[in-house]
Amino acid sequence: MGDLTTYAENTWCPGCGNFGILNAFKRAVGRLEEQGIERQRIMISAGIGCHAKIFDYLELSGLYSIHGRSMATVQGMKVANPELKVVAFAGDGDAFGEGIAHMIFGAKRNADITVVVHDNGVYGLTTGQYTPTSEKGFRGRSTPRGSIEEPLNPLTLMLEAGATFVARGYSGKVDHLAEVMVDAVVHEGFSFVQVLQPCVTFHDTYKEYNAKVEIMESIPASFEDAVAIARYRDRLPIGVLYRTEKPVYHRELHGDWNPVSGRPAHGDRVERIRRLVAP
Ligand SMILES: Cc1ncc(C[n+]2csc(CCOP(=O)(O)OP(=O)(O)O)c2C)c(N)n1
Ligand code: SF4
Ligand SMILES: [Mg+2]
């Protein structure tokens, strides 16, 4: 078995936080395989942006989606074949701009998917416009005098929307991030991982993150504690903030039936259709 590396040439800027996310996910897949989740059962998708190139750099099955739609794409994969473990990679613009409805409704219905958001607080691929998570005052191509808007807090938003697993990692803490990713994929239900990811070219946050990031010793005791910790600004705790169990969407929809393996044979389907349309 290879190490998931593909033939694609890597075009991320040297020093980009995306490298840490790629390496963490490769490690996570290795650990998932040790737990009996073979890589053939892991399907991925990505939106459009610098983050999305991760799709090209991972030797895994999946579907390259469009801007803001990777989380909808993997929901479809899961409903079609519940035996799969599905992971959507998204940018902060992707997830909380164009695709915000899919994030909220995926969490609300507790779709059994994992969403990894590469949160660099900027539209990287399109060269530096502000996003929903850019801090007030952020200067970029579309906000040369500084953004005048307050940023969204992805963690509190996902907690309130109903996500059953909410975590934060940092691309500069690769091993910790790999552990968080493993827990997210193993979790049955909507798992959201916000990854703090410096963009060295348009939003270099290494200094701030290295000063503020701290690994949490344990999962906060309650939902309210998770919300309070997610609101910290002077420090940035990383790890699992919240985890709970709730019925998952595909089971509520069709119980234990698997539309792929439980699909009736061609002849049976034709017969059923014939009966349905019979006068
Ligand atoms: C519907 C749609 N709107 C806009 C674009 C143009 N577009 C491509 S990538 C991108 C920004 C990506 O930013 P983000 O999701 O934060 O990813 P990053 O590049 O920072 O990793 C935009 C606006 C598009 N491809 N499709
Ligand atoms: S523009 Fe930013 S996010 Fe995109 S590859 Fe370069 S450093 Fe990474
Ligand atoms: Mg971005």
mmCIF file with all atom_site columns, C-alpha atoms in Angstrom, residues 123-218:
data_model
loop_
_atom_site.group_PDB
_atom_site.id
_atom_site.type_symbol
_atom_site.label_atom_id
_atom_site.label_alt_id
_atom_site.label_comp_id
_atom_site.label_asym_id
_atom_site.label_entity_id
_atom_site.label_seq_id
_atom_site.pdbx_PDB_ins_code
_atom_site.Cartn_x
_atom_site.Cartn_y
_atom_site.Cartn_z
_atom_site.occupancy
_atom_site.B_iso_or_equiv
_atom_site.pdbx_formal_charge
_atom_site.auth_seq_id
_atom_site.auth_comp_id
_atom_site.auth_asym_id
_atom_site.auth_atom_id
_atom_site.pdbx_PDB_model_num
ATOM 1  C CA . TYR A 1 123 ? -10.108 33.683 -0.425 1.00 0.00 ? 123 TYR A CA 1
ATOM 2  C CA . GLY A 1 124 ? -6.665  32.319 -1.230 1.00 0.00 ? 124 GLY A CA 1
ATOM 3  C CA . LEU A 1 125 ? -7.051  31.051 -4.781 1.00 0.00 ? 125 LEU A CA 1
ATOM 4  C CA . THR A 1 126 ? -8.660  34.273 -6.009 1.00 0.00 ? 126 THR A CA 1
ATOM 5  C CA . THR A 1 127 ? -5.783  36.259 -4.450 1.00 0.00 ? 127 THR A CA 1
ATOM 6  C CA . GLY A 1 128 ? -6.793  37.720 -1.137 1.00 0.00 ? 128 GLY A CA 1
ATOM 7  C CA . GLN A 1 129 ? -10.392 38.903 -0.759 1.00 0.00 ? 129 GLN A CA 1
ATOM 8  C CA . TYR A 1 130 ? -11.960 38.875 2.726  1.00 0.00 ? 130 TYR A CA 1
ATOM 9  C CA . THR A 1 131 ? -14.164 35.930 3.737  1.00 0.00 ? 131 THR A CA 1
ATOM 10 C CA . PRO A 1 132 ? -16.848 35.408 6.404  1.00 0.00 ? 132 PRO A CA 1
ATOM 11 C CA . THR A 1 133 ? -14.117 34.461 8.889  1.00 0.00 ? 133 THR A CA 1
ATOM 12 C CA . SER A 1 134 ? -11.682 37.325 8.175  1.00 0.00 ? 134 SER A CA 1
ATOM 13 C CA . GLU A 1 135 ? -11.139 39.500 11.232 1.00 0.00 ? 135 GLU A CA 1
ATOM 14 C CA . LYS A 1 136 ? -12.474 43.061 11.380 1.00 0.00 ? 136 LYS A CA 1
ATOM 15 C CA . GLY A 1 137 ? -9.829  45.327 9.877  1.00 0.00 ? 137 GLY A CA 1
ATOM 16 C CA . PHE A 1 138 ? -8.455  42.641 7.511  1.00 0.00 ? 138 PHE A CA 1
ATOM 17 C CA . ARG A 1 139 ? -6.817  44.327 4.522  1.00 0.00 ? 139 ARG A CA 1
ATOM 18 C CA . GLY A 1 140 ? -7.074  42.505 1.208  1.00 0.00 ? 140 GLY A CA 1
ATOM 19 C CA . ARG A 1 141 ? -7.841  43.049 -2.469 1.00 0.00 ? 141 ARG A CA 1
ATOM 20 C CA . SER A 1 142 ? -11.521 43.832 -1.837 1.00 0.00 ? 142 SER A CA 1
ATOM 21 C CA . THR A 1 143 ? -11.024 45.584 1.507  1.00 0.00 ? 143 THR A CA 1
ATOM 22 C CA . PRO A 1 144 ? -7.955  47.809 0.989  1.00 0.00 ? 144 PRO A CA 1
ATOM 23 C CA . ARG A 1 145 ? -8.964  49.996 3.959  1.00 0.00 ? 145 ARG A CA 1
ATOM 24 C CA . GLY A 1 146 ? -9.793  47.012 6.158  1.00 0.00 ? 146 GLY A CA 1
ATOM 25 C CA . SER A 1 147 ? -12.922 44.886 6.503  1.00 0.00 ? 147 SER A CA 1
ATOM 26 C CA . ILE A 1 148 ? -15.659 46.702 8.388  1.00 0.00 ? 148 ILE A CA 1
ATOM 27 C CA . GLU A 1 149 ? -17.537 43.495 9.290  1.00 0.00 ? 149 GLU A CA 1
ATOM 28 C CA . GLU A 1 150 ? -17.351 41.286 12.377 1.00 0.00 ? 150 GLU A CA 1
ATOM 29 C CA . PRO A 1 151 ? -16.314 37.712 11.460 1.00 0.00 ? 151 PRO A CA 1
ATOM 30 C CA . LEU A 1 152 ? -18.507 34.646 11.876 1.00 0.00 ? 152 LEU A CA 1
ATOM 31 C CA . ASN A 1 153 ? -17.490 32.193 14.563 1.00 0.00 ? 153 ASN A CA 1
ATOM 32 C CA . PRO A 1 154 ? -17.581 28.792 12.770 1.00 0.00 ? 154 PRO A CA 1
ATOM 33 C CA . LEU A 1 155 ? -17.487 26.829 16.020 1.00 0.00 ? 155 LEU A CA 1
ATOM 34 C CA . THR A 1 156 ? -20.446 28.477 17.755 1.00 0.00 ? 156 THR A CA 1
ATOM 35 C CA . LEU A 1 157 ? -22.363 28.461 14.472 1.00 0.00 ? 157 LEU A CA 1
ATOM 36 C CA . MET A 1 158 ? -21.913 24.707 14.056 1.00 0.00 ? 158 MET A CA 1
ATOM 37 C CA . LEU A 1 159 ? -22.664 24.042 17.717 1.00 0.00 ? 159 LEU A CA 1
ATOM 38 C CA . GLU A 1 160 ? -25.942 25.940 17.483 1.00 0.00 ? 160 GLU A CA 1
ATOM 39 C CA . ALA A 1 161 ? -26.833 24.320 14.143 1.00 0.00 ? 161 ALA A CA 1
ATOM 40 C CA . GLY A 1 162 ? -26.745 20.876 15.770 1.00 0.00 ? 162 GLY A CA 1
ATOM 41 C CA . ALA A 1 163 ? -23.367 19.388 14.835 1.00 0.00 ? 163 ALA A CA 1
ATOM 42 C CA . THR A 1 164 ? -22.731 16.345 17.028 1.00 0.00 ? 164 THR A CA 1
ATOM 43 C CA . PHE A 1 165 ? -18.934 16.604 16.848 1.00 0.00 ? 165 PHE A CA 1
ATOM 44 C CA . VAL A 1 166 ? -17.196 19.977 16.833 1.00 0.00 ? 166 VAL A CA 1
ATOM 45 C CA . ALA A 1 167 ? -13.410 20.343 16.956 1.00 0.00 ? 167 ALA A CA 1
ATOM 46 C CA . ARG A 1 168 ? -10.602 22.737 16.146 1.00 0.00 ? 168 ARG A CA 1
ATOM 47 C CA . GLY A 1 169 ? -7.092  21.895 15.011 1.00 0.00 ? 169 GLY A CA 1
ATOM 48 C CA . TYR A 1 170 ? -4.051  23.817 13.822 1.00 0.00 ? 170 TYR A CA 1
ATOM 49 C CA . SER A 1 171 ? -2.094  23.010 10.674 1.00 0.00 ? 171 SER A CA 1
ATOM 50 C CA . GLY A 1 172 ? 1.079   23.709 12.677 1.00 0.00 ? 172 GLY A CA 1
ATOM 51 C CA . LYS A 1 173 ? 0.290   20.828 15.090 1.00 0.00 ? 173 LYS A CA 1
ATOM 52 C CA . VAL A 1 174 ? 0.137   17.965 12.628 1.00 0.00 ? 174 VAL A CA 1
ATOM 53 C CA . ASP A 1 175 ? 0.037   15.002 14.972 1.00 0.00 ? 175 ASP A CA 1
ATOM 54 C CA . HIS A 1 176 ? -2.666  16.551 17.130 1.00 0.00 ? 176 HIS A CA 1
ATOM 55 C CA . LEU A 1 177 ? -4.669  17.408 14.013 1.00 0.00 ? 177 LEU A CA 1
ATOM 56 C CA . ALA A 1 178 ? -4.338  13.805 12.776 1.00 0.00 ? 178 ALA A CA 1
ATOM 57 C CA . GLU A 1 179 ? -5.836  12.551 16.063 1.00 0.00 ? 179 GLU A CA 1
ATOM 58 C CA . VAL A 1 180 ? -8.712  15.018 15.816 1.00 0.00 ? 180 VAL A CA 1
ATOM 59 C CA . MET A 1 181 ? -9.367  13.899 12.226 1.00 0.00 ? 181 MET A CA 1
ATOM 60 C CA . VAL A 1 182 ? -9.434  10.229 13.257 1.00 0.00 ? 182 VAL A CA 1
ATOM 61 C CA . ASP A 1 183 ? -11.986 10.987 16.005 1.00 0.00 ? 183 ASP A CA 1
ATOM 62 C CA . ALA A 1 184 ? -14.055 13.034 13.549 1.00 0.00 ? 184 ALA A CA 1
ATOM 63 C CA . VAL A 1 185 ? -14.189 10.269 10.933 1.00 0.00 ? 185 VAL A CA 1
ATOM 64 C CA . VAL A 1 186 ? -14.955 7.552  13.491 1.00 0.00 ? 186 VAL A CA 1
ATOM 65 C CA . HIS A 1 187 ? -17.781 9.645  15.010 1.00 0.00 ? 187 HIS A CA 1
ATOM 66 C CA . GLU A 1 188 ? -21.231 8.677  13.721 1.00 0.00 ? 188 GLU A CA 1
ATOM 67 C CA . GLY A 1 189 ? -22.941 11.926 12.831 1.00 0.00 ? 189 GLY A CA 1
ATOM 68 C CA . PHE A 1 190 ? -22.044 15.380 11.553 1.00 0.00 ? 190 PHE A CA 1
ATOM 69 C CA . SER A 1 191 ? -18.431 16.057 12.496 1.00 0.00 ? 191 SER A CA 1
ATOM 70 C CA . PHE A 1 192 ? -16.944 19.468 11.912 1.00 0.00 ? 192 PHE A CA 1
ATOM 71 C CA . VAL A 1 193 ? -13.238 20.249 12.140 1.00 0.00 ? 193 VAL A CA 1
ATOM 72 C CA . GLN A 1 194 ? -12.128 23.866 11.855 1.00 0.00 ? 194 GLN A CA 1
ATOM 73 C CA . VAL A 1 195 ? -8.445  23.922 10.978 1.00 0.00 ? 195 VAL A CA 1
ATOM 74 C CA . LEU A 1 196 ? -6.558  27.137 11.672 1.00 0.00 ? 196 LEU A CA 1
ATOM 75 C CA . GLN A 1 197 ? -4.481  27.452 8.509  1.00 0.00 ? 197 GLN A CA 1
ATOM 76 C CA . PRO A 1 198 ? -2.072  30.296 7.804  1.00 0.00 ? 198 PRO A CA 1
ATOM 77 C CA . CYS A 1 199 ? -1.927  31.536 4.203  1.00 0.00 ? 199 CYS A CA 1
ATOM 78 C CA . VAL A 1 200 ? 1.632   32.821 3.935  1.00 0.00 ? 200 VAL A CA 1
ATOM 79 C CA . THR A 1 201 ? 0.859   34.848 0.831  1.00 0.00 ? 201 THR A CA 1
ATOM 80 C CA . PHE A 1 202 ? -2.372  36.678 1.722  1.00 0.00 ? 202 PHE A CA 1
ATOM 81 C CA . HIS A 1 203 ? -3.004  36.173 5.442  1.00 0.00 ? 203 HIS A CA 1
ATOM 82 C CA . ASP A 1 204 ? 0.031   35.069 7.401  1.00 0.00 ? 204 ASP A CA 1
ATOM 83 C CA . THR A 1 205 ? -1.237  34.175 10.854 1.00 0.00 ? 205 THR A CA 1
ATOM 84 C CA . TYR A 1 206 ? 1.628   31.913 12.016 1.00 0.00 ? 206 TYR A CA 1
ATOM 85 C CA . LYS A 1 207 ? 2.833   34.353 14.652 1.00 0.00 ? 207 LYS A CA 1
ATOM 86 C CA . GLU A 1 208 ? -0.612  34.847 16.144 1.00 0.00 ? 208 GLU A CA 1
ATOM 87 C CA . TYR A 1 209 ? -1.489  31.142 16.114 1.00 0.00 ? 209 TYR A CA 1
ATOM 88 C CA . ASN A 1 210 ? 1.848   30.039 17.540 1.00 0.00 ? 210 ASN A CA 1
ATOM 89 C CA . ALA A 1 211 ? 1.281   32.474 20.413 1.00 0.00 ? 211 ALA A CA 1
ATOM 90 C CA . LYS A 1 212 ? -2.397  31.700 21.063 1.00 0.00 ? 212 LYS A CA 1
ATOM 91 C CA . VAL A 1 213 ? -2.947  28.027 20.216 1.00 0.00 ? 213 VAL A CA 1
ATOM 92 C CA . GLU A 1 214 ? -3.105  25.640 23.173 1.00 0.00 ? 214 GLU A CA 1
ATOM 93 C CA . ILE A 1 215 ? -4.016  21.973 23.259 1.00 0.00 ? 215 ILE A CA 1
ATOM 94 C CA . MET A 1 216 ? -7.018  21.205 25.490 1.00 0.00 ? 216 MET A CA 1
ATOM 95 C CA . GLU A 1 217 ? -6.470  18.465 28.054 1.00 0.00 ? 217 GLU A CA 1
ATOM 96 C CA . SER A 1 218 ? -10.030 17.131 27.808 1.00 0.00 ? 218 SER A CA 1
#
